[in-house]
Short mmCIF file of C-alpha atoms in Angstrom, two decimals:
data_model
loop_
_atom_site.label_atom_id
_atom_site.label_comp_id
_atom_site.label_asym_id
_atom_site.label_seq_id
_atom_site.Cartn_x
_atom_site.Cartn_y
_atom_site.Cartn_z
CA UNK A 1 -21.28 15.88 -7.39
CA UNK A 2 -21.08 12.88 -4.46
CA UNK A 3 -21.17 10.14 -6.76
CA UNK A 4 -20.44 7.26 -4.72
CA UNK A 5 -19.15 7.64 -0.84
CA UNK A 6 -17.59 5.33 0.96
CA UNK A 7 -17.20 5.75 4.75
CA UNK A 8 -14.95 4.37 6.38
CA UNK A 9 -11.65 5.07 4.56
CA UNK A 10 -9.60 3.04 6.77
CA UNK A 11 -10.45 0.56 9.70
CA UNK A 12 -8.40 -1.93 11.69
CA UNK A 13 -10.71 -4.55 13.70
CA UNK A 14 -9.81 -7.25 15.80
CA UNK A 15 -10.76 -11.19 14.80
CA UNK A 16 -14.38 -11.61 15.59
CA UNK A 17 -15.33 -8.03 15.89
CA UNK A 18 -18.30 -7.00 13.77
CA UNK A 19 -18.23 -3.73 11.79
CA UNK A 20 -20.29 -2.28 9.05
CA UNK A 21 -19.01 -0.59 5.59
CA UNK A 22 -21.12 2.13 4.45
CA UNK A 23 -21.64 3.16 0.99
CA UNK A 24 -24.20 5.85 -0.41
CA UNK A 25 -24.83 6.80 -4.22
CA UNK A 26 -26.72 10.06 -5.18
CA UNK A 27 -26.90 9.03 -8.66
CA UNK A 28 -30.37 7.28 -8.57
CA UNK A 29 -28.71 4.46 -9.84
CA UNK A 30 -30.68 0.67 -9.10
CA UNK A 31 -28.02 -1.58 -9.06
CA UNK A 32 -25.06 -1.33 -6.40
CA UNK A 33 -22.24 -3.86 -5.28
CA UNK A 34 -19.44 -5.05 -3.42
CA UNK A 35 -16.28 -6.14 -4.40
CA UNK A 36 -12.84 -6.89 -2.72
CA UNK A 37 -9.37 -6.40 -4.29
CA UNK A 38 -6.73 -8.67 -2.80
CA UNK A 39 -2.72 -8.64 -4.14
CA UNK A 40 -3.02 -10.87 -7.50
CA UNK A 41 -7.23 -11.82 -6.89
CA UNK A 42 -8.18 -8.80 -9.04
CA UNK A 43 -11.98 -7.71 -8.14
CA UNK A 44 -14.17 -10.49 -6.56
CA UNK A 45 -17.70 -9.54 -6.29
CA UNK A 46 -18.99 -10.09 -2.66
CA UNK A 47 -22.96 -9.20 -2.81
CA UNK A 48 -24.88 -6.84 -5.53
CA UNK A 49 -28.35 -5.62 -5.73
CA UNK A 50 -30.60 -4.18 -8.94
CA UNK A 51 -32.80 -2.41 -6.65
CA UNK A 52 -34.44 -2.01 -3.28
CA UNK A 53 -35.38 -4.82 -1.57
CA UNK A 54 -33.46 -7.27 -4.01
CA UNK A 55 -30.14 -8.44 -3.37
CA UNK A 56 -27.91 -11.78 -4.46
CA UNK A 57 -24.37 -12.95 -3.68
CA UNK A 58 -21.64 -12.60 -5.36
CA UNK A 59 -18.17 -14.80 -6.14
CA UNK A 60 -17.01 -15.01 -2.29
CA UNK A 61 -20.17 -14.13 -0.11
CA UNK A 62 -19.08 -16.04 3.00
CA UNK A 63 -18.83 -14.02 6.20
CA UNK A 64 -20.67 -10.93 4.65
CA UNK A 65 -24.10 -9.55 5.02
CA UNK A 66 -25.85 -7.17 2.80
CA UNK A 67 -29.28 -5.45 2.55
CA UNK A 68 -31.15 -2.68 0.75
CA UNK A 69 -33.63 -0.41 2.11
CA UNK A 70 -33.34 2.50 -0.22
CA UNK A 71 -31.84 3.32 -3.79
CA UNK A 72 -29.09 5.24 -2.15
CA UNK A 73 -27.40 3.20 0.62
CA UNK A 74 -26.25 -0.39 0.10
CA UNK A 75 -23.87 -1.45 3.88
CA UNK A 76 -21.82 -4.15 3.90
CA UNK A 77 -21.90 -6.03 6.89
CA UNK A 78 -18.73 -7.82 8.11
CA UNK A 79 -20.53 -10.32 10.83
CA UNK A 80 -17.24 -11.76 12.87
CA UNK A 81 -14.29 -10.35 11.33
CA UNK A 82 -11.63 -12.95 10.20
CA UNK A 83 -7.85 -11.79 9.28
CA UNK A 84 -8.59 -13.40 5.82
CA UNK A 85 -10.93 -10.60 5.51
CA UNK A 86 -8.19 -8.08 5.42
CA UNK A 87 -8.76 -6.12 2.19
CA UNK A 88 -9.85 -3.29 -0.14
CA UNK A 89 -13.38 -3.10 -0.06
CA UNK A 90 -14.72 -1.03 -3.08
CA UNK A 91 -18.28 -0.38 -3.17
CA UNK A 92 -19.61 0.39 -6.80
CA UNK A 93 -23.02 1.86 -8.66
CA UNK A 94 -24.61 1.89 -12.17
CA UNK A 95 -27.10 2.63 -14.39
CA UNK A 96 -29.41 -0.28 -15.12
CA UNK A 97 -32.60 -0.30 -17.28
CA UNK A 98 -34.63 -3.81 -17.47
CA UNK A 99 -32.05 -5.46 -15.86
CA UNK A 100 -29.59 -4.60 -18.54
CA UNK A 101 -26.29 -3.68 -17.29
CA UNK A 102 -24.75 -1.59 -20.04
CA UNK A 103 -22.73 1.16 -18.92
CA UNK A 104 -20.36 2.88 -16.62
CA UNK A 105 -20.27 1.08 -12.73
CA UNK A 106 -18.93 4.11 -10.76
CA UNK A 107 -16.59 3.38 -7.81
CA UNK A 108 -16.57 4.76 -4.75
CA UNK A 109 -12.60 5.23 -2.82
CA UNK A 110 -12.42 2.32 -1.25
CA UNK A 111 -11.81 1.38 2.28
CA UNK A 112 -8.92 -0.49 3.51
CA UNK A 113 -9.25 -2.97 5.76
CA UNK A 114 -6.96 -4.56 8.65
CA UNK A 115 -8.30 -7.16 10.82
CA UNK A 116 -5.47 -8.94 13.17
CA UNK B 1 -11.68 -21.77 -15.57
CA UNK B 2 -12.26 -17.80 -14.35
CA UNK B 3 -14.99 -16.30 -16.07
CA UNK B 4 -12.60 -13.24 -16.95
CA UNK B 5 -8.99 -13.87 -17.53
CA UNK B 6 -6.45 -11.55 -18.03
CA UNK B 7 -2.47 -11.84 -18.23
CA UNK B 8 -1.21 -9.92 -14.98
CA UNK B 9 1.89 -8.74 -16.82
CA UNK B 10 3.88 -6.23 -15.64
CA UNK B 11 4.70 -5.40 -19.25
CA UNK B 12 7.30 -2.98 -19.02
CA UNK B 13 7.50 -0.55 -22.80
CA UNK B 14 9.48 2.13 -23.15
CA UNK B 15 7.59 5.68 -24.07
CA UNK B 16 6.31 5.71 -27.72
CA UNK B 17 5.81 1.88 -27.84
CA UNK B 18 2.62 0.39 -29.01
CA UNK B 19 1.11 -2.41 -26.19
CA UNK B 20 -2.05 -4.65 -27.05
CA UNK B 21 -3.48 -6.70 -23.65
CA UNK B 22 -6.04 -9.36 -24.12
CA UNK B 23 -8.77 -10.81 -22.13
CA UNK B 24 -10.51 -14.08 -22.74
CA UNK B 25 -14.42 -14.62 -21.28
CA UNK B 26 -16.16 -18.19 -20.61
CA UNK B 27 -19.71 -16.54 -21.06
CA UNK B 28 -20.59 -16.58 -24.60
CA UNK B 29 -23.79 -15.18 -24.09
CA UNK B 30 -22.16 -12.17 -22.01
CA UNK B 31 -23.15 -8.49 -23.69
CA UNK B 32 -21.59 -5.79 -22.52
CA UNK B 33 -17.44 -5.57 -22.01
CA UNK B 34 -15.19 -3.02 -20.91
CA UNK B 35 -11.91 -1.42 -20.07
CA UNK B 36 -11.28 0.44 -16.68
CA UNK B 37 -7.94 1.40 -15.77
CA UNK B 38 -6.81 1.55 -11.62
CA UNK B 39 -3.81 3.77 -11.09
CA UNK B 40 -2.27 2.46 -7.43
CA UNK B 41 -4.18 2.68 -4.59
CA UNK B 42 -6.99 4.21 -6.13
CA UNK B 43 -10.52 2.92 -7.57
CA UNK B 44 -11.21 1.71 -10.88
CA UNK B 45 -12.10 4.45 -13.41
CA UNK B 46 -13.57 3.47 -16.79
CA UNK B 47 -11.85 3.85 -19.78
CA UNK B 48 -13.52 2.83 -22.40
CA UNK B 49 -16.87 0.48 -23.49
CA UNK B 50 -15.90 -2.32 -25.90
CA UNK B 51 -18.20 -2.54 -28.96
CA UNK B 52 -18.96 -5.43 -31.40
CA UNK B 53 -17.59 -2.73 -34.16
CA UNK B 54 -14.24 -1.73 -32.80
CA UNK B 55 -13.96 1.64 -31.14
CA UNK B 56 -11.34 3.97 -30.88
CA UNK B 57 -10.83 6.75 -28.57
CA UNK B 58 -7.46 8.84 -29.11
CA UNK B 59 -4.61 6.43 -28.85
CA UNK B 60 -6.52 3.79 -27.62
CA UNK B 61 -8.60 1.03 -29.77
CA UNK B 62 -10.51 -1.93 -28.14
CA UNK B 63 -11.60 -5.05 -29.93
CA UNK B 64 -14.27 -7.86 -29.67
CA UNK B 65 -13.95 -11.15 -31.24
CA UNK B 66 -17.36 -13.12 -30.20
CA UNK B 67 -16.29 -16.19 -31.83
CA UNK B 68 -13.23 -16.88 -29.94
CA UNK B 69 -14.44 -14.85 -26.82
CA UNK B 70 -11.91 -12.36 -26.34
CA UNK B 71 -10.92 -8.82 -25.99
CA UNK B 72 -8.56 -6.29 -26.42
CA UNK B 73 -6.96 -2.89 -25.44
CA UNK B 74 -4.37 -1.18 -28.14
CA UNK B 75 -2.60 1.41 -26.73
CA UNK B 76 -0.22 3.77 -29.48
CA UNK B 77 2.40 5.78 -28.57
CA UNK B 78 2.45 4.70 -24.65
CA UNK B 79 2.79 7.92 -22.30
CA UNK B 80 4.28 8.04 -19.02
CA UNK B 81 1.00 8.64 -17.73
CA UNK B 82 -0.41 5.42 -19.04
CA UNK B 83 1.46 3.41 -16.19
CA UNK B 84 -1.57 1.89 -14.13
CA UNK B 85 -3.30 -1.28 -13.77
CA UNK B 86 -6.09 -2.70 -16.76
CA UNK B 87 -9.08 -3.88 -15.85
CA UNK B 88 -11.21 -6.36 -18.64
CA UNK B 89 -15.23 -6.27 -16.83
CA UNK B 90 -17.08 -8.38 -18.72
CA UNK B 91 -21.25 -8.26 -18.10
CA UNK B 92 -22.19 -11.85 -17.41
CA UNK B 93 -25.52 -13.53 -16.12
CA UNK B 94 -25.55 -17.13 -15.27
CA UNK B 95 -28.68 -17.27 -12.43
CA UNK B 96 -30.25 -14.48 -11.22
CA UNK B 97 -29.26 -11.19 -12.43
CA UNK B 98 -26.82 -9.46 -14.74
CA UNK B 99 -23.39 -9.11 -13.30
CA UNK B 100 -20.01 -7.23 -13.56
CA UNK B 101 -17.06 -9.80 -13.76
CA UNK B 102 -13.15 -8.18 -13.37
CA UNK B 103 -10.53 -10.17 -14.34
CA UNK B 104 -7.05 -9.54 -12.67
CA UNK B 105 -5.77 -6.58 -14.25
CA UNK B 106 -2.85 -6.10 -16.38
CA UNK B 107 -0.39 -4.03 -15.15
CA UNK B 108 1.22 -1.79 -17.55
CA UNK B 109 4.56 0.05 -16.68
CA UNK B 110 6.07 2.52 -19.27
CA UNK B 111 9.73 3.82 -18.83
CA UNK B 112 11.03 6.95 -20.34
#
């Protein structure tokens, strides 16, 4: 089983490039999000959705775009890359039923990201 | 205030040790509440749900006290293995939609 992908593992950009951060779920799972992990920060949520077509920001939105077109994919889209931006991205899905959020959010690897 | 706060430790037991971490929330009305554990490098993995009753799974016990808005993690008899990070995800929902909150992590290190 897939569960959650995350493409790419590892990506090094240069300040004001734009890049996009892929993540796919085959779990049929309505709501997805984006978080970052920085040294000491923990999780911060970024964007989430709870379905197609519906999406909201999270804790630290600024400088990313999201959207969702299908239950499966949810991008992330870095718009001008800024070094503060350097980070682990983790992309994460769950079950949710009436918009209740009750059980396991499954993560995908991660990507690591370097922008100088 | 953070929504989720956690005390980033390290706390450093020897093997066969008993550890407790706790984790405060601001949301009172939040519903859900969990432990995942992140070895290095790696994602978050969940380790157990947090129930209003008190569950127990093997050497591990989690906690809920509503009233003064925390929880906690009991770990018995601390393995090698154990060594990894603790995440406290609380469900919130303030405007909009429900939402998973992580607070920092506590890192756990457990010597032989």
């Amino acid at each position: 089983n897939a569960g959650v992908t995350q493409t790419p593992k590892f990506q090094v950009l240069k300040t004001g490039q734009s890049m996009t951060l892929q993540c796919a779920q085959d779990m049929n799972h309505e709501y997805m999000s984006w978080y970052r992990q920085d040294p000491g920060m923990g999780l911060r949520l970024i964007h989430y959705s709870v379905g197609a077509g519906i999406t909201d920001q999270g804790e630290v939105p600024n400088g990313y775009n999201v959207s969702r077109s299908t239950t499966e994919d949810f991008p992330l889209r870095l718009l001008s890359a800024a070094p503060s931006q350097t980070s682990v991205y983790f992309c994460a899905s769950s079950y949710s039923y009436a918009g209740q959020l009750n059980t396991e959010a499954f993560f995908g690897q991660g990507t690591r990201l370097t922008v100088v | 205030r953070k929504e989720v706060e956690q005390d980033p430790g390290p706390f450093n037991v020897p093997e066969g040790a008993t550890v407790a971490f706790n984790c405060t929330y601001s949301n009172s009305a939040s519903q859900s509440f969990f432990w995942y554990r992140q070895d290095c490098r790696k994602e978050p993995k969940l380790l157990m749900s947090v129930y209003s009753s008190g569950n127990e799974d093997g050497r591990f016990t989690a906690q809920l006290n509503r009233a003064s808005q925390y929880i906690s993690l009991l770990i018995r008899d601390s393995k090698l293995s154990d060594s990894a990070t603790y995440l406290c995800v609380v469900n919130m929902k303030n405007t909009g939609f429900q939402k998973l909150v992580f607070g920092t992590g506590t890192r756990l290190l457990v010597s032989p």
